[in-house]
Amino acid sequence: DERSPDAQYVDLLLNPERYTGYKGPSACRVWNSIYEENCFKPRSVYRPLNPLAPSRGGLVSICHFSWTGLCLEKRVFYKLISGLHASINLHLCANYLLEETWGKPRWGPNVKEFTRRFDPAETKGEGPRRLKNLYFLYLIELRALSKVAPYFERAVVDLYTGNGHEDAESKALLLDIFRDTKSFHMHFDEKSMFAGDKKGAKSLKEEFRLHFKNISRIMDCVGCDKCRLWGKLQTQGLGTALKILFSEKEIQSLPENSPSKGFQLTRQEIVALVNAFGR
């Protein structure tokens, strides 16, 4: 809650997502909770190869899951969470603490760690699927950016940074991103989702919303501040993307020269969406 007296503002440029030194079995417990505490239950859930093995420097684990036997919407949900999981693992490997001598850390890609998490031989064939789910997550958020463009294209919408020149520059850059996303010809087609009876579709959408809210609460249990920051930010970014995809009619009917009524994004949601897509 942005209005909470306990809220903290964090400069994301000064706190990049990378190796943190966060160790212990708690990371796997977090992911077990994220996957298992939802009512979208996969047919089978593969336990960690070694539940006592320490995580190696971030909100990561070596848990294995399967979501066969689920309807399209529930498969999409699990693929998105798997993609989020893969994203966090990938950035840990890409920006790893390789050496620290005399207080001068050296950061860079750790190929060995990447292989351990994504190579088919090391992951019982699951690694390539995890990477495919990461690309699926990318397509979902890319689609959301293309869908939300009309919301920001209205003259009444400003991005308040505290500086008039930067406000205009920020909006221009954002509109450039939207134009690029519109030029992409292979967007995910969300029309096949929630296409059943209206009552059932509404109920399933509400389940999606509650699940993401629950995942954000689970992220609060992460013991590492930076891991928790990026975990919550990417979760909220994904939740914002789904909010956009489920609000197409409301976005299309927005008034041009007056404040939004049927659809609104908070500053926090905008920041989370753009940064999650960047990840």
mmCIF file of C-alpha atoms in Angstrom:
data_model
loop_
_atom_site.group_PDB
_atom_site.id
_atom_site.type_symbol
_atom_site.label_atom_id
_atom_site.label_comp_id
_atom_site.label_asym_id
_atom_site.label_seq_id
_atom_site.Cartn_x
_atom_site.Cartn_y
_atom_site.Cartn_z
ATOM 1 C CA ASP A 1 0.000 0.000 0.000
ATOM 2 C CA GLU A 2 1.680 3.214 -1.184
ATOM 3 C CA ARG A 3 -0.151 5.215 1.496
ATOM 4 C CA SER A 4 1.084 3.036 4.346
ATOM 5 C CA PRO A 5 3.440 4.765 6.816
ATOM 6 C CA ASP A 6 5.592 1.622 6.598
ATOM 7 C CA ALA A 7 6.094 1.930 2.825
ATOM 8 C CA GLN A 8 9.658 2.355 1.589
ATOM 9 C CA TYR A 9 10.809 3.926 -1.683
ATOM 10 C CA VAL A 10 13.667 2.139 -3.412
ATOM 11 C CA ASP A 11 15.785 3.323 -6.358
ATOM 12 C CA LEU A 12 15.796 0.287 -8.653
ATOM 13 C CA LEU A 13 18.842 1.555 -10.564
ATOM 14 C CA LEU A 14 20.873 1.465 -7.353
ATOM 15 C CA ASN A 15 19.530 -1.969 -6.386
ATOM 16 C CA PRO A 16 19.761 -4.224 -9.467
ATOM 17 C CA GLU A 17 18.505 -7.795 -9.463
ATOM 18 C CA ARG A 18 21.520 -10.084 -9.071
ATOM 19 C CA TYR A 19 23.295 -12.574 -6.813
ATOM 20 C CA THR A 20 22.697 -11.668 -3.177
ATOM 21 C CA GLY A 21 24.281 -14.392 -1.047
ATOM 22 C CA TYR A 22 20.842 -15.382 0.252
ATOM 23 C CA LYS A 23 21.320 -19.039 1.221
ATOM 24 C CA GLY A 24 19.435 -21.857 2.919
ATOM 25 C CA PRO A 25 16.363 -24.017 2.259
ATOM 26 C CA SER A 26 13.924 -21.127 2.766
ATOM 27 C CA ALA A 27 13.936 -20.162 -0.931
ATOM 28 C CA CYS A 28 12.626 -23.587 -1.935
ATOM 29 C CA ARG A 29 9.951 -23.353 0.764
ATOM 30 C CA VAL A 30 8.869 -20.035 -0.736
ATOM 31 C CA TRP A 31 8.496 -21.555 -4.203
ATOM 32 C CA ASN A 32 6.769 -24.647 -2.817
ATOM 33 C CA SER A 33 4.230 -22.320 -1.202
ATOM 34 C CA ILE A 34 3.791 -20.286 -4.381
ATOM 35 C CA TYR A 35 3.091 -23.367 -6.486
ATOM 36 C CA GLU A 36 1.107 -25.388 -3.941
ATOM 37 C CA GLU A 37 -1.019 -22.859 -2.060
ATOM 38 C CA ASN A 38 -3.137 -22.144 -5.135
ATOM 39 C CA CYS A 39 -6.242 -24.127 -5.960
ATOM 40 C CA PHE A 40 -4.954 -24.622 -9.516
ATOM 41 C CA LYS A 41 -3.398 -27.965 -8.622
ATOM 42 C CA PRO A 42 -1.186 -29.739 -11.152
ATOM 43 C CA ARG A 43 -1.680 -33.457 -11.607
ATOM 44 C CA SER A 44 1.751 -34.148 -10.172
ATOM 45 C CA VAL A 45 4.240 -32.047 -8.272
ATOM 46 C CA TYR A 46 7.887 -33.059 -8.283
ATOM 47 C CA ARG A 47 9.645 -32.327 -5.015
ATOM 48 C CA PRO A 48 13.104 -30.727 -4.911
ATOM 49 C CA LEU A 49 15.909 -33.056 -5.920
ATOM 50 C CA ASN A 50 17.427 -32.307 -2.535
ATOM 51 C CA PRO A 51 15.154 -30.287 -0.246
ATOM 52 C CA LEU A 52 18.036 -29.591 2.144
ATOM 53 C CA ALA A 53 20.382 -28.268 -0.523
ATOM 54 C CA PRO A 54 21.156 -24.564 0.017
ATOM 55 C CA SER A 55 20.036 -22.010 -2.520
ATOM 56 C CA ARG A 56 22.967 -20.288 -4.131
ATOM 57 C CA GLY A 57 22.555 -16.593 -3.716
ATOM 58 C CA GLY A 58 19.011 -15.487 -4.490
ATOM 59 C CA LEU A 59 15.321 -16.310 -4.494
ATOM 60 C CA VAL A 60 15.857 -19.557 -6.392
ATOM 61 C CA SER A 61 15.481 -23.278 -5.995
ATOM 62 C CA ILE A 62 15.718 -26.550 -7.898
ATOM 63 C CA CYS A 63 12.090 -27.556 -7.463
ATOM 64 C CA HIS A 64 10.380 -29.384 -10.335
ATOM 65 C CA PHE A 65 6.684 -29.151 -11.151
ATOM 66 C CA SER A 66 4.293 -30.474 -13.773
ATOM 67 C CA TRP A 67 0.959 -28.898 -14.755
ATOM 68 C CA THR A 68 -0.425 -31.542 -17.121
ATOM 69 C CA GLY A 69 -4.146 -32.222 -17.052
ATOM 70 C CA LEU A 70 -5.219 -28.602 -16.492
ATOM 71 C CA CYS A 71 -7.503 -26.433 -18.619
ATOM 72 C CA LEU A 72 -6.005 -23.691 -20.806
ATOM 73 C CA GLU A 73 -6.404 -20.894 -18.260
ATOM 74 C CA LYS A 74 -4.823 -22.891 -15.453
ATOM 75 C CA ARG A 75 -1.965 -24.027 -17.685
ATOM 76 C CA VAL A 76 -1.359 -20.380 -18.582
ATOM 77 C CA PHE A 77 -1.243 -19.494 -14.890
ATOM 78 C CA TYR A 78 1.360 -22.154 -14.129
ATOM 79 C CA LYS A 79 3.446 -21.295 -17.201
ATOM 80 C CA LEU A 80 3.526 -17.671 -16.095
ATOM 81 C CA ILE A 81 4.686 -18.567 -12.584
ATOM 82 C CA SER A 82 7.287 -20.925 -14.040
ATOM 83 C CA GLY A 83 8.443 -18.131 -16.357
ATOM 84 C CA LEU A 84 8.727 -15.775 -13.396
ATOM 85 C CA HIS A 85 10.724 -18.435 -11.548
ATOM 86 C CA ALA A 86 13.019 -18.871 -14.581
ATOM 87 C CA SER A 87 13.501 -15.106 -14.891
ATOM 88 C CA ILE A 88 14.714 -14.814 -11.309
ATOM 89 C CA ASN A 89 17.053 -17.796 -11.753
ATOM 90 C CA LEU A 90 18.376 -16.392 -15.023
ATOM 91 C CA HIS A 91 19.232 -12.972 -13.630
ATOM 92 C CA LEU A 92 21.028 -14.565 -10.709
ATOM 93 C CA CYS A 93 23.232 -16.455 -13.188
ATOM 94 C CA ALA A 94 23.736 -13.446 -15.480
ATOM 95 C CA ASN A 95 24.866 -11.090 -12.710
ATOM 96 C CA TYR A 96 26.739 -13.371 -10.327
ATOM 97 C CA LEU A 97 29.352 -12.468 -7.729
ATOM 98 C CA LEU A 98 32.391 -14.054 -9.354
ATOM 99 C CA GLU A 99 35.067 -12.670 -7.081
ATOM 100 C CA GLU A 100 35.414 -10.303 -4.148
ATOM 101 C CA THR A 101 38.876 -9.130 -3.189
ATOM 102 C CA TRP A 102 39.634 -6.202 -0.898
ATOM 103 C CA GLY A 103 36.034 -5.055 -0.990
ATOM 104 C CA LYS A 104 35.952 -4.820 -4.796
ATOM 105 C CA PRO A 105 33.358 -7.303 -6.112
ATOM 106 C CA ARG A 106 33.519 -8.544 -9.692
ATOM 107 C CA TRP A 107 30.145 -9.362 -11.244
ATOM 108 C CA GLY A 108 29.422 -11.304 -14.404
ATOM 109 C CA PRO A 109 27.794 -14.353 -16.015
ATOM 110 C CA ASN A 110 28.204 -17.697 -14.248
ATOM 111 C CA VAL A 111 27.870 -20.337 -16.967
ATOM 112 C CA LYS A 112 28.269 -23.227 -14.524
ATOM 113 C CA GLU A 113 25.340 -21.988 -12.435
ATOM 114 C CA PHE A 114 23.230 -21.429 -15.545
ATOM 115 C CA THR A 115 23.972 -24.996 -16.678
ATOM 116 C CA ARG A 116 22.976 -26.364 -13.276
ATOM 117 C CA ARG A 117 19.584 -24.689 -13.499
ATOM 118 C CA PHE A 118 18.721 -25.020 -17.199
ATOM 119 C CA ASP A 119 20.747 -27.757 -18.891
ATOM 120 C CA PRO A 120 18.514 -30.760 -19.793
ATOM 121 C CA ALA A 121 20.996 -33.231 -18.311
ATOM 122 C CA GLU A 122 21.124 -31.350 -15.008
ATOM 123 C CA THR A 123 17.362 -30.774 -14.710
ATOM 124 C CA LYS A 124 15.920 -34.113 -15.896
ATOM 125 C CA GLY A 125 14.878 -32.429 -19.127
ATOM 126 C CA GLU A 126 13.001 -29.568 -17.432
ATOM 127 C CA GLY A 127 15.459 -26.751 -18.219
ATOM 128 C CA PRO A 128 14.362 -25.997 -21.807
ATOM 129 C CA ARG A 129 10.715 -25.924 -20.719
ATOM 130 C CA ARG A 130 11.561 -23.370 -18.052
ATOM 131 C CA LEU A 131 13.167 -21.146 -20.683
ATOM 132 C CA LYS A 132 10.149 -21.570 -22.979
ATOM 133 C CA ASN A 133 7.935 -20.438 -20.114
ATOM 134 C CA LEU A 134 10.153 -17.381 -19.686
ATOM 135 C CA TYR A 135 9.492 -16.474 -23.338
ATOM 136 C CA PHE A 136 5.790 -17.110 -22.779
ATOM 137 C CA LEU A 137 5.855 -14.651 -19.874
ATOM 138 C CA TYR A 138 7.579 -12.161 -22.172
ATOM 139 C CA LEU A 139 4.842 -12.535 -24.798
ATOM 140 C CA ILE A 140 2.097 -11.992 -22.215
ATOM 141 C CA GLU A 141 3.667 -8.785 -20.921
ATOM 142 C CA LEU A 142 4.459 -7.637 -24.474
ATOM 143 C CA ARG A 143 0.789 -8.116 -25.365
ATOM 144 C CA ALA A 144 -0.271 -6.124 -22.307
ATOM 145 C CA LEU A 145 1.942 -3.189 -23.325
ATOM 146 C CA SER A 146 0.383 -3.132 -26.785
ATOM 147 C CA LYS A 147 -3.132 -3.288 -25.302
ATOM 148 C CA VAL A 148 -2.647 -0.513 -22.748
ATOM 149 C CA ALA A 149 -1.276 2.012 -25.241
ATOM 150 C CA PRO A 150 -4.627 3.874 -25.683
ATOM 151 C CA TYR A 151 -4.692 4.547 -21.927
ATOM 152 C CA PHE A 152 -1.420 6.514 -22.111
ATOM 153 C CA GLU A 153 -1.927 8.055 -25.554
ATOM 154 C CA ARG A 154 -4.648 10.342 -24.175
ATOM 155 C CA ALA A 155 -3.585 13.939 -23.580
ATOM 156 C CA VAL A 156 -5.084 13.864 -20.086
ATOM 157 C CA VAL A 157 -2.511 11.277 -18.900
ATOM 158 C CA ASP A 158 0.798 12.598 -17.560
ATOM 159 C CA LEU A 159 3.702 10.826 -15.887
ATOM 160 C CA TYR A 160 4.544 12.952 -12.872
ATOM 161 C CA THR A 161 8.244 12.873 -12.037
ATOM 162 C CA GLY A 162 8.380 16.297 -10.369
ATOM 163 C CA ASN A 163 9.998 17.893 -13.404
ATOM 164 C CA GLY A 164 7.933 19.142 -16.343
ATOM 165 C CA HIS A 165 10.609 18.425 -18.954
ATOM 166 C CA GLU A 166 11.186 14.908 -17.605
ATOM 167 C CA ASP A 167 7.419 14.310 -17.503
ATOM 168 C CA ALA A 168 7.152 14.964 -21.247
ATOM 169 C CA GLU A 169 10.325 12.990 -22.022
ATOM 170 C CA SER A 170 9.168 9.996 -19.962
ATOM 171 C CA LYS A 171 5.805 9.890 -21.704
ATOM 172 C CA ALA A 172 7.427 10.201 -25.147
ATOM 173 C CA LEU A 173 9.755 7.281 -24.382
ATOM 174 C CA LEU A 174 6.841 5.197 -23.116
ATOM 175 C CA LEU A 175 4.816 5.903 -26.258
ATOM 176 C CA ASP A 176 7.838 4.839 -28.339
ATOM 177 C CA ILE A 177 7.794 1.490 -26.530
ATOM 178 C CA PHE A 178 4.077 1.110 -27.258
ATOM 179 C CA ARG A 179 4.644 1.805 -30.966
ATOM 180 C CA ASP A 180 7.322 -0.876 -31.061
ATOM 181 C CA THR A 181 5.062 -3.421 -29.367
ATOM 182 C CA LYS A 182 2.253 -2.718 -31.851
ATOM 183 C CA SER A 183 4.577 -3.480 -34.754
ATOM 184 C CA PHE A 184 5.085 -7.046 -33.498
ATOM 185 C CA HIS A 185 3.034 -9.494 -35.596
ATOM 186 C CA MET A 186 3.040 -12.607 -33.397
ATOM 187 C CA HIS A 187 1.250 -11.425 -30.267
ATOM 188 C CA PHE A 188 -0.310 -13.879 -27.825
ATOM 189 C CA ASP A 189 -4.063 -14.109 -28.461
ATOM 190 C CA GLU A 190 -5.807 -13.932 -25.109
ATOM 191 C CA LYS A 191 -9.292 -14.183 -26.668
ATOM 192 C CA SER A 192 -9.202 -17.962 -26.264
ATOM 193 C CA MET A 193 -9.012 -17.509 -22.496
ATOM 194 C CA PHE A 194 -12.125 -17.228 -20.341
ATOM 195 C CA ALA A 195 -14.274 -17.926 -23.383
ATOM 196 C CA GLY A 196 -16.787 -20.138 -21.567
ATOM 197 C CA ASP A 197 -19.943 -19.121 -19.743
ATOM 198 C CA LYS A 198 -19.794 -15.617 -18.242
ATOM 199 C CA LYS A 199 -20.324 -16.768 -14.670
ATOM 200 C CA GLY A 200 -17.545 -19.353 -14.849
ATOM 201 C CA ALA A 201 -15.190 -16.933 -16.599
ATOM 202 C CA LYS A 202 -15.802 -14.249 -13.987
ATOM 203 C CA SER A 203 -15.138 -16.728 -11.190
ATOM 204 C CA LEU A 204 -11.898 -17.907 -12.808
ATOM 205 C CA LYS A 205 -10.687 -14.329 -13.296
ATOM 206 C CA GLU A 206 -11.313 -13.655 -9.625
ATOM 207 C CA GLU A 207 -9.302 -16.760 -8.748
ATOM 208 C CA PHE A 208 -6.422 -15.435 -10.877
ATOM 209 C CA ARG A 209 -6.544 -12.110 -9.027
ATOM 210 C CA LEU A 210 -6.596 -13.748 -5.600
ATOM 211 C CA HIS A 211 -3.758 -16.095 -6.505
ATOM 212 C CA PHE A 212 -1.490 -13.224 -7.508
ATOM 213 C CA LYS A 213 -2.398 -11.390 -4.344
ATOM 214 C CA ASN A 214 -1.495 -14.505 -2.381
ATOM 215 C CA ILE A 215 1.818 -14.861 -4.222
ATOM 216 C CA SER A 216 2.697 -11.279 -3.332
ATOM 217 C CA ARG A 217 1.996 -12.085 0.331
ATOM 218 C CA ILE A 218 4.212 -15.160 0.110
ATOM 219 C CA MET A 219 6.998 -12.981 -1.292
ATOM 220 C CA ASP A 220 6.784 -10.984 1.952
ATOM 221 C CA CYS A 221 8.258 -14.041 3.690
ATOM 222 C CA VAL A 222 11.531 -13.878 1.723
ATOM 223 C CA GLY A 223 14.367 -13.153 4.134
ATOM 224 C CA CYS A 224 16.527 -11.165 1.702
ATOM 225 C CA ASP A 225 15.417 -7.553 1.143
ATOM 226 C CA LYS A 226 16.655 -7.314 -2.453
ATOM 227 C CA CYS A 227 15.225 -10.732 -3.386
ATOM 228 C CA ARG A 228 11.908 -9.717 -1.861
ATOM 229 C CA LEU A 229 11.976 -6.385 -3.712
ATOM 230 C CA TRP A 230 12.439 -7.900 -7.165
ATOM 231 C CA GLY A 231 10.184 -10.863 -6.473
ATOM 232 C CA LYS A 232 7.308 -8.595 -5.473
ATOM 233 C CA LEU A 233 7.976 -6.137 -8.283
ATOM 234 C CA GLN A 234 7.908 -8.822 -10.986
ATOM 235 C CA THR A 235 4.838 -10.438 -9.441
ATOM 236 C CA GLN A 236 2.997 -7.114 -9.442
ATOM 237 C CA GLY A 237 4.158 -6.429 -13.003
ATOM 238 C CA LEU A 238 2.680 -9.722 -14.162
ATOM 239 C CA GLY A 239 -0.519 -9.083 -12.232
ATOM 240 C CA THR A 240 -0.777 -5.665 -13.901
ATOM 241 C CA ALA A 241 -0.303 -7.269 -17.330
ATOM 242 C CA LEU A 242 -3.189 -9.645 -16.668
ATOM 243 C CA LYS A 243 -5.321 -6.785 -15.355
ATOM 244 C CA ILE A 244 -4.781 -5.017 -18.696
ATOM 245 C CA LEU A 245 -5.564 -8.092 -20.790
ATOM 246 C CA PHE A 246 -8.781 -8.663 -18.860
ATOM 247 C CA SER A 247 -9.872 -5.016 -19.268
ATOM 248 C CA GLU A 248 -9.786 -4.549 -23.035
ATOM 249 C CA LYS A 249 -13.346 -3.208 -23.321
ATOM 250 C CA GLU A 250 -12.819 -0.748 -20.468
ATOM 251 C CA ILE A 251 -9.604 0.545 -22.078
ATOM 252 C CA GLN A 252 -11.256 0.983 -25.478
ATOM 253 C CA SER A 253 -14.091 3.031 -23.981
ATOM 254 C CA LEU A 254 -11.901 5.438 -21.983
ATOM 255 C CA PRO A 255 -12.787 9.138 -22.378
ATOM 256 C CA GLU A 256 -10.193 11.188 -24.235
ATOM 257 C CA ASN A 257 -10.246 14.366 -22.163
ATOM 258 C CA SER A 258 -11.400 13.348 -18.698
ATOM 259 C CA PRO A 259 -10.071 11.114 -15.919
ATOM 260 C CA SER A 260 -10.487 7.343 -16.249
ATOM 261 C CA LYS A 261 -13.432 5.728 -14.515
ATOM 262 C CA GLY A 262 -13.680 2.149 -15.730
ATOM 263 C CA PHE A 263 -9.925 1.497 -15.856
ATOM 264 C CA GLN A 264 -7.066 2.993 -13.869
ATOM 265 C CA LEU A 265 -3.400 2.203 -13.262
ATOM 266 C CA THR A 266 -1.510 3.407 -10.214
ATOM 267 C CA ARG A 267 2.015 4.740 -10.461
ATOM 268 C CA GLN A 268 3.209 1.600 -8.683
ATOM 269 C CA GLU A 269 1.529 -0.650 -11.267
ATOM 270 C CA ILE A 270 3.081 1.281 -14.157
ATOM 271 C CA VAL A 271 6.563 1.074 -12.649
ATOM 272 C CA ALA A 272 6.120 -2.637 -11.910
ATOM 273 C CA LEU A 273 4.840 -3.448 -15.416
ATOM 274 C CA VAL A 274 7.666 -1.666 -17.255
ATOM 275 C CA ASN A 275 10.388 -3.067 -15.009
ATOM 276 C CA ALA A 276 8.979 -6.598 -15.069
ATOM 277 C CA PHE A 277 8.938 -6.451 -18.870
ATOM 278 C CA GLY A 278 12.516 -5.208 -18.795
ATOM 279 C CA ARG A 279 13.498 -8.181 -16.686
#
